[in-house]
């Protein structure tokens, strides 16, 4: 009897306890909660059926005044080729046209499962649309480093976020160093750190900090690997080291530099020839790792300076005898290099220099226009002719001004004379009227 009642109880539970019935679903979601005017947003529609999909149909509804469809079909009809497929995803790309909020919906939905059961689920997603200024106005612009180190070695100076260039010296047997840096702002990103390979001589690395706003700041780190047996020379009382490996000079070499060797002391070292101007260059670096080329002539070193602009490159020669008397000497910095130049006055943007063309070897005076970074030959005869024309024009202008002044003076004199005559005439008329009045009464 008890067994009979227990069976009835279990059967009742079977009919009255609710069971979860799996049915097809459709969902729509954006890959971002915010869209920017002028930018794109991506939306995905996913159809799912645990029992297996058969076929489906739906339409995608959106506000065309705020969104422009770039890819994807708004009316979809699909089916599976065989049993077992349980989900299908469609991707849409929209261009944002307006601000506010916009809602995208899947409507007119019909999903048939593999067992032919049909459901009509719907879904929607809302995305906020804003102007770029709204997005970026609160972005951090902090792109400073908080620290910069090379594991196991000291920088040449104490780190300062506003100082963007540092040097570190390491022993000759070092082949790798580890660069570490941290940003002042946690939202900024850093590139250029980690373990890096170094070779004997100067190695330059850039550590870039990108702020949340996208602003980039670059720090320069020079790692000098000491040479095992350096060749040291003294130039103008400064101790310099001869660079013997071309790897250090990759950023300094020009097409017209011909690689050769010269003997310094007892060793053949790397050098370069510029055939057109018949000079030999040797690369030297100072204790801070700064590299310059020097003209090498039988153990003597002279700083080599060249300047280019407008397709012309000139090796500068400091020969004051070639400079016109009306030009004065000044120091000017062009592209981080200081040059001895000559100008008519300190405010002039035209720099006169004497040198030789590295391609033709022709020596001449050259005029550098600092306003547009162009260089051209200085033709003194043409300049003198221009001066004469300007002088003649100034005479003409002075003559015209003088003539205008003279005519103005004549006009003023005539005007004054006329006024004086009018005044005299008025007095004469008054006198006459007075006489006639006296005669009338007498």
PDB file of N, CA, C and O in Angstrom, residues 268-318:
ATOM      1  N   UNK A 268      95.380  50.357 -39.199  1.00  0.00           N
ATOM      2  CA  UNK A 268      94.529  50.807 -40.293  1.00  0.00           C
ATOM      3  C   UNK A 268      93.104  50.950 -39.767  1.00  0.00           C
ATOM      4  O   UNK A 268      92.541  50.004 -39.205  1.00  0.00           O
ATOM      5  N   UNK A 269      92.527  52.131 -39.939  1.00  0.00           N
ATOM      6  CA  UNK A 269      91.175  52.369 -39.422  1.00  0.00           C
ATOM      7  C   UNK A 269      90.248  52.849 -40.536  1.00  0.00           C
ATOM      8  O   UNK A 269      90.693  53.300 -41.596  1.00  0.00           O
ATOM      9  N   UNK A 270      88.962  52.762 -40.241  1.00  0.00           N
ATOM     10  CA  UNK A 270      87.918  53.140 -41.188  1.00  0.00           C
ATOM     11  C   UNK A 270      87.953  54.648 -41.470  1.00  0.00           C
ATOM     12  O   UNK A 270      88.084  55.465 -40.561  1.00  0.00           O
ATOM     13  N   UNK A 271      87.815  55.006 -42.761  1.00  0.00           N
ATOM     14  CA  UNK A 271      87.756  56.419 -43.159  1.00  0.00           C
ATOM     15  C   UNK A 271      86.901  56.523 -44.415  1.00  0.00           C
ATOM     16  O   UNK A 271      86.491  55.509 -45.003  1.00  0.00           O
ATOM     17  N   UNK A 272      86.638  57.764 -44.834  1.00  0.00           N
ATOM     18  CA  UNK A 272      85.788  57.983 -46.003  1.00  0.00           C
ATOM     19  C   UNK A 272      86.373  59.098 -46.864  1.00  0.00           C
ATOM     20  O   UNK A 272      86.907  60.087 -46.349  1.00  0.00           O
ATOM     21  N   UNK A 273      86.242  58.921 -48.188  1.00  0.00           N
ATOM     22  CA  UNK A 273      86.727  59.922 -49.139  1.00  0.00           C
ATOM     23  C   UNK A 273      85.556  60.605 -49.818  1.00  0.00           C
ATOM     24  O   UNK A 273      84.545  59.980 -50.157  1.00  0.00           O
ATOM     25  N   UNK A 274      85.680  61.924 -49.997  1.00  0.00           N
ATOM     26  CA  UNK A 274      84.753  62.667 -50.856  1.00  0.00           C
ATOM     27  C   UNK A 274      85.594  63.114 -52.046  1.00  0.00           C
ATOM     28  O   UNK A 274      86.365  64.078 -51.963  1.00  0.00           O
ATOM     29  N   UNK A 275      85.458  62.390 -53.137  1.00  0.00           N
ATOM     30  CA  UNK A 275      86.354  62.575 -54.276  1.00  0.00           C
ATOM     31  C   UNK A 275      86.277  63.969 -54.875  1.00  0.00           C
ATOM     32  O   UNK A 275      87.293  64.559 -55.252  1.00  0.00           O
ATOM     33  N   UNK A 276      85.071  64.515 -55.000  1.00  0.00           N
ATOM     34  CA  UNK A 276      84.896  65.798 -55.695  1.00  0.00           C
ATOM     35  C   UNK A 276      85.648  66.932 -55.022  1.00  0.00           C
ATOM     36  O   UNK A 276      86.099  67.876 -55.686  1.00  0.00           O
ATOM     37  N   UNK A 277      85.814  66.853 -53.692  1.00  0.00           N
ATOM     38  CA  UNK A 277      86.500  67.945 -52.988  1.00  0.00           C
ATOM     39  C   UNK A 277      87.835  67.479 -52.392  1.00  0.00           C
ATOM     40  O   UNK A 277      88.481  68.221 -51.651  1.00  0.00           O
ATOM     41  N   UNK A 278      88.207  66.207 -52.701  1.00  0.00           N
ATOM     42  CA  UNK A 278      89.532  65.679 -52.360  1.00  0.00           C
ATOM     43  C   UNK A 278      89.841  65.794 -50.868  1.00  0.00           C
ATOM     44  O   UNK A 278      90.853  66.356 -50.458  1.00  0.00           O
ATOM     45  N   UNK A 279      88.937  65.251 -50.039  1.00  0.00           N
ATOM     46  CA  UNK A 279      89.207  65.234 -48.596  1.00  0.00           C
ATOM     47  C   UNK A 279      88.920  63.847 -48.045  1.00  0.00           C
ATOM     48  O   UNK A 279      88.140  63.074 -48.616  1.00  0.00           O
ATOM     49  N   UNK A 280      89.548  63.536 -46.918  1.00  0.00           N
ATOM     50  CA  UNK A 280      89.365  62.265 -46.217  1.00  0.00           C
ATOM     51  C   UNK A 280      88.755  62.545 -44.847  1.00  0.00           C
ATOM     52  O   UNK A 280      89.213  63.444 -44.129  1.00  0.00           O
ATOM     53  N   UNK A 281      87.723  61.768 -44.518  1.00  0.00           N
ATOM     54  CA  UNK A 281      87.017  61.970 -43.256  1.00  0.00           C
ATOM     55  C   UNK A 281      87.237  60.790 -42.315  1.00  0.00           C
ATOM     56  O   UNK A 281      87.254  59.631 -42.747  1.00  0.00           O
ATOM     57  N   UNK A 282      87.400  61.122 -41.035  1.00  0.00           N
ATOM     58  CA  UNK A 282      87.466  60.122 -39.979  1.00  0.00           C
ATOM     59  C   UNK A 282      86.401  60.477 -38.946  1.00  0.00           C
ATOM     60  O   UNK A 282      86.231  61.655 -38.607  1.00  0.00           O
ATOM     61  N   UNK A 283      85.681  59.463 -38.462  1.00  0.00           N
ATOM     62  CA  UNK A 283      84.627  59.697 -37.473  1.00  0.00           C
ATOM     63  C   UNK A 283      85.201  59.604 -36.067  1.00  0.00           C
ATOM     64  O   UNK A 283      85.882  58.628 -35.732  1.00  0.00           O
ATOM     65  N   UNK A 284      84.945  60.631 -35.258  1.00  0.00           N
ATOM     66  CA  UNK A 284      85.402  60.669 -33.872  1.00  0.00           C
ATOM     67  C   UNK A 284      84.207  60.918 -32.956  1.00  0.00           C
ATOM     68  O   UNK A 284      83.247  61.596 -33.338  1.00  0.00           O
ATOM     69  N   UNK A 285      84.270  60.360 -31.749  1.00  0.00           N
ATOM     70  CA  UNK A 285      83.195  60.602 -30.788  1.00  0.00           C
ATOM     71  C   UNK A 285      83.782  61.063 -29.459  1.00  0.00           C
ATOM     72  O   UNK A 285      84.909  60.702 -29.097  1.00  0.00           O
ATOM     73  N   UNK A 286      82.984  61.868 -28.736  1.00  0.00           N
ATOM     74  CA  UNK A 286      83.449  62.370 -27.441  1.00  0.00           C
ATOM     75  C   UNK A 286      82.991  61.445 -26.319  1.00  0.00           C
ATOM     76  O   UNK A 286      82.381  60.392 -26.567  1.00  0.00           O
ATOM     77  N   UNK A 287      83.252  61.821 -25.096  1.00  0.00           N
ATOM     78  CA  UNK A 287      82.927  60.970 -23.957  1.00  0.00           C
ATOM     79  C   UNK A 287      81.431  60.758 -23.759  1.00  0.00           C
ATOM     80  O   UNK A 287      81.005  59.815 -23.091  1.00  0.00           O
ATOM     81  N   UNK A 288      80.619  61.657 -24.355  1.00  0.00           N
ATOM     82  CA  UNK A 288      79.164  61.520 -24.241  1.00  0.00           C
ATOM     83  C   UNK A 288      78.571  60.706 -25.379  1.00  0.00           C
ATOM     84  O   UNK A 288      77.351  60.515 -25.447  1.00  0.00           O
ATOM     85  N   UNK A 289      79.433  60.251 -26.298  1.00  0.00           N
ATOM     86  CA  UNK A 289      78.955  59.441 -27.412  1.00  0.00           C
ATOM     87  C   UNK A 289      78.563  60.235 -28.638  1.00  0.00           C
ATOM     88  O   UNK A 289      78.097  59.667 -29.628  1.00  0.00           O
ATOM     89  N   UNK A 290      78.743  61.561 -28.622  1.00  0.00           N
ATOM     90  CA  UNK A 290      78.406  62.369 -29.783  1.00  0.00           C
ATOM     91  C   UNK A 290      79.442  62.163 -30.875  1.00  0.00           C
ATOM     92  O   UNK A 290      80.649  62.228 -30.634  1.00  0.00           O
ATOM     93  N   UNK A 291      78.960  61.941 -32.102  1.00  0.00           N
ATOM     94  CA  UNK A 291      79.835  61.625 -33.229  1.00  0.00           C
ATOM     95  C   UNK A 291      79.895  62.793 -34.205  1.00  0.00           C
ATOM     96  O   UNK A 291      78.866  63.393 -34.546  1.00  0.00           O
ATOM     97  N   UNK A 292      81.095  63.121 -34.668  1.00  0.00           N
ATOM     98  CA  UNK A 292      81.309  64.107 -35.728  1.00  0.00           C
ATOM     99  C   UNK A 292      82.373  63.583 -36.677  1.00  0.00           C
ATOM    100  O   UNK A 292      83.250  62.803 -36.285  1.00  0.00           O
ATOM    101  N   UNK A 293      82.281  64.027 -37.933  1.00  0.00           N
ATOM    102  CA  UNK A 293      83.338  63.713 -38.896  1.00  0.00           C
ATOM    103  C   UNK A 293      84.388  64.820 -38.869  1.00  0.00           C
ATOM    104  O   UNK A 293      84.057  66.009 -38.730  1.00  0.00           O
ATOM    105  N   UNK A 294      85.651  64.397 -39.016  1.00  0.00           N
ATOM    106  CA  UNK A 294      86.771  65.337 -39.058  1.00  0.00           C
ATOM    107  C   UNK A 294      87.580  65.091 -40.323  1.00  0.00           C
ATOM    108  O   UNK A 294      87.746  63.939 -40.756  1.00  0.00           O
ATOM    109  N   UNK A 295      88.054  66.177 -40.904  1.00  0.00           N
ATOM    110  CA  UNK A 295      88.941  66.055 -42.062  1.00  0.00           C
ATOM    111  C   UNK A 295      90.298  65.600 -41.547  1.00  0.00           C
ATOM    112  O   UNK A 295      90.895  66.239 -40.672  1.00  0.00           O
ATOM    113  N   UNK A 296      90.762  64.488 -42.086  1.00  0.00           N
ATOM    114  CA  UNK A 296      92.032  63.910 -41.636  1.00  0.00           C
ATOM    115  C   UNK A 296      93.117  64.209 -42.651  1.00  0.00           C
ATOM    116  O   UNK A 296      92.979  63.915 -43.843  1.00  0.00           O
ATOM    117  N   UNK A 297      94.195  64.805 -42.174  1.00  0.00           N
ATOM    118  CA  UNK A 297      95.306  65.152 -43.065  1.00  0.00           C
ATOM    119  C   UNK A 297      96.621  64.934 -42.324  1.00  0.00           C
ATOM    120  O   UNK A 297      97.081  65.804 -41.572  1.00  0.00           O
ATOM    121  N   UNK A 298      97.199  63.746 -42.532  1.00  0.00           N
ATOM    122  CA  UNK A 298      98.512  63.413 -41.977  1.00  0.00           C
ATOM    123  C   UNK A 298      98.584  63.683 -40.470  1.00  0.00           C
ATOM    124  O   UNK A 298      99.471  64.391 -39.985  1.00  0.00           O
ATOM    125  N   UNK A 299      97.610  63.136 -39.721  1.00  0.00           N
ATOM    126  CA  UNK A 299      97.625  63.260 -38.267  1.00  0.00           C
ATOM    127  C   UNK A 299      96.932  64.492 -37.727  1.00  0.00           C
ATOM    128  O   UNK A 299      96.813  64.654 -36.504  1.00  0.00           O
ATOM    129  N   UNK A 300      96.470  65.364 -38.598  1.00  0.00           N
ATOM    130  CA  UNK A 300      95.747  66.573 -38.176  1.00  0.00           C
ATOM    131  C   UNK A 300      94.251  66.396 -38.414  1.00  0.00           C
ATOM    132  O   UNK A 300      93.834  65.811 -39.425  1.00  0.00           O
ATOM    133  N   UNK A 301      93.458  66.935 -37.489  1.00  0.00           N
ATOM    134  CA  UNK A 301      92.008  66.787 -37.568  1.00  0.00           C
ATOM    135  C   UNK A 301      91.348  68.166 -37.570  1.00  0.00           C
ATOM    136  O   UNK A 301      91.628  69.002 -36.713  1.00  0.00           O
ATOM    137  N   UNK A 302      90.429  68.373 -38.547  1.00  0.00           N
ATOM    138  CA  UNK A 302      89.664  69.620 -38.636  1.00  0.00           C
ATOM    139  C   UNK A 302      88.192  69.257 -38.752  1.00  0.00           C
ATOM    140  O   UNK A 302      87.815  68.417 -39.577  1.00  0.00           O
ATOM    141  N   UNK A 303      87.367  69.863 -37.918  1.00  0.00           N
ATOM    142  CA  UNK A 303      85.938  69.554 -37.934  1.00  0.00           C
ATOM    143  C   UNK A 303      85.355  69.764 -39.326  1.00  0.00           C
ATOM    144  O   UNK A 303      85.534  70.805 -39.946  1.00  0.00           O
ATOM    145  N   UNK A 304      84.669  68.740 -39.818  1.00  0.00           N
ATOM    146  CA  UNK A 304      84.021  68.802 -41.132  1.00  0.00           C
ATOM    147  C   UNK A 304      82.571  69.234 -40.951  1.00  0.00           C
ATOM    148  O   UNK A 304      81.822  68.641 -40.163  1.00  0.00           O
ATOM    149  N   UNK A 305      82.174  70.277 -41.672  1.00  0.00           N
ATOM    150  CA  UNK A 305      80.788  70.748 -41.612  1.00  0.00           C
ATOM    151  C   UNK A 305      80.250  70.891 -43.022  1.00  0.00           C
ATOM    152  O   UNK A 305      80.904  71.461 -43.901  1.00  0.00           O
ATOM    153  N   UNK A 306      79.061  70.372 -43.229  1.00  0.00           N
ATOM    154  CA  UNK A 306      78.383  70.546 -44.507  1.00  0.00           C
ATOM    155  C   UNK A 306      76.947  70.953 -44.252  1.00  0.00           C
ATOM    156  O   UNK A 306      76.386  70.694 -43.182  1.00  0.00           O
ATOM    157  N   UNK A 307      76.362  71.596 -45.231  1.00  0.00           N
ATOM    158  CA  UNK A 307      74.977  72.046 -45.120  1.00  0.00           C
ATOM    159  C   UNK A 307      74.307  71.792 -46.450  1.00  0.00           C
ATOM    160  O   UNK A 307      74.941  71.869 -47.507  1.00  0.00           O
ATOM    161  N   UNK A 308      73.024  71.453 -46.400  1.00  0.00           N
ATOM    162  CA  UNK A 308      72.312  71.201 -47.654  1.00  0.00           C
ATOM    163  C   UNK A 308      70.954  71.880 -47.627  1.00  0.00           C
ATOM    164  O   UNK A 308      70.402  72.181 -46.569  1.00  0.00           O
ATOM    165  N   UNK A 309      70.432  72.109 -48.806  1.00  0.00           N
ATOM    166  CA  UNK A 309      69.134  72.749 -48.957  1.00  0.00           C
ATOM    167  C   UNK A 309      68.809  72.901 -50.421  1.00  0.00           C
ATOM    168  O   UNK A 309      69.658  73.289 -51.226  1.00  0.00           O
ATOM    169  N   UNK A 310      67.589  72.529 -50.794  1.00  0.00           N
ATOM    170  CA  UNK A 310      67.180  72.651 -52.184  1.00  0.00           C
ATOM    171  C   UNK A 310      67.987  71.758 -53.115  1.00  0.00           C
ATOM    172  O   UNK A 310      68.203  72.098 -54.279  1.00  0.00           O
ATOM    173  N   UNK A 311      68.438  70.599 -52.613  1.00  0.00           N
ATOM    174  CA  UNK A 311      69.169  69.672 -53.453  1.00  0.00           C
ATOM    175  C   UNK A 311      70.639  69.982 -53.603  1.00  0.00           C
ATOM    176  O   UNK A 311      71.349  69.302 -54.354  1.00  0.00           O
ATOM    177  N   UNK A 312      71.139  70.980 -52.897  1.00  0.00           N
ATOM    178  CA  UNK A 312      72.556  71.367 -52.969  1.00  0.00           C
ATOM    179  C   UNK A 312      73.212  71.075 -51.622  1.00  0.00           C
ATOM    180  O   UNK A 312      72.675  71.425 -50.576  1.00  0.00           O
ATOM    181  N   UNK A 313      74.381  70.414 -51.660  1.00  0.00           N
ATOM    182  CA  UNK A 313      75.130  70.136 -50.439  1.00  0.00           C
ATOM    183  C   UNK A 313      76.515  70.763 -50.559  1.00  0.00           C
ATOM    184  O   UNK A 313      77.218  70.562 -51.553  1.00  0.00           O
ATOM    185  N   UNK A 314      76.889  71.508 -49.522  1.00  0.00           N
ATOM    186  CA  UNK A 314      78.133  72.281 -49.561  1.00  0.00           C
ATOM    187  C   UNK A 314      78.973  71.994 -48.331  1.00  0.00           C
ATOM    188  O   UNK A 314      78.456  71.964 -47.202  1.00  0.00           O
ATOM    189  N   UNK A 315      80.257  71.735 -48.553  1.00  0.00           N
ATOM    190  CA  UNK A 315      81.215  71.637 -47.453  1.00  0.00           C
ATOM    191  C   UNK A 315      81.667  73.053 -47.122  1.00  0.00           C
ATOM    192  O   UNK A 315      82.197  73.773 -47.983  1.00  0.00           O
ATOM    193  N   UNK A 316      81.457  73.475 -45.885  1.00  0.00           N
ATOM    194  CA  UNK A 316      81.746  74.853 -45.500  1.00  0.00           C
ATOM    195  C   UNK A 316      83.228  75.056 -45.216  1.00  0.00           C
ATOM    196  O   UNK A 316      83.876  74.231 -44.558  1.00  0.00           O
ATOM    197  N   UNK A 317      83.749  76.169 -45.717  1.00  0.00           N
ATOM    198  CA  UNK A 317      85.145  76.565 -45.492  1.00  0.00           C
ATOM    199  C   UNK A 317      85.131  77.942 -44.846  1.00  0.00           C
ATOM    200  O   UNK A 317      84.547  78.880 -45.379  1.00  0.00           O
ATOM    201  N   UNK A 318      85.791  78.054 -43.697  1.00  0.00           N
ATOM    202  CA  UNK A 318      85.806  79.336 -42.997  1.00  0.00           C
ATOM    203  C   UNK A 318      86.938  80.200 -43.551  1.00  0.00           C
ATOM    204  O   UNK A 318      88.071  80.156 -43.072  1.00  0.00           O
TER     205      UNK A 318
END
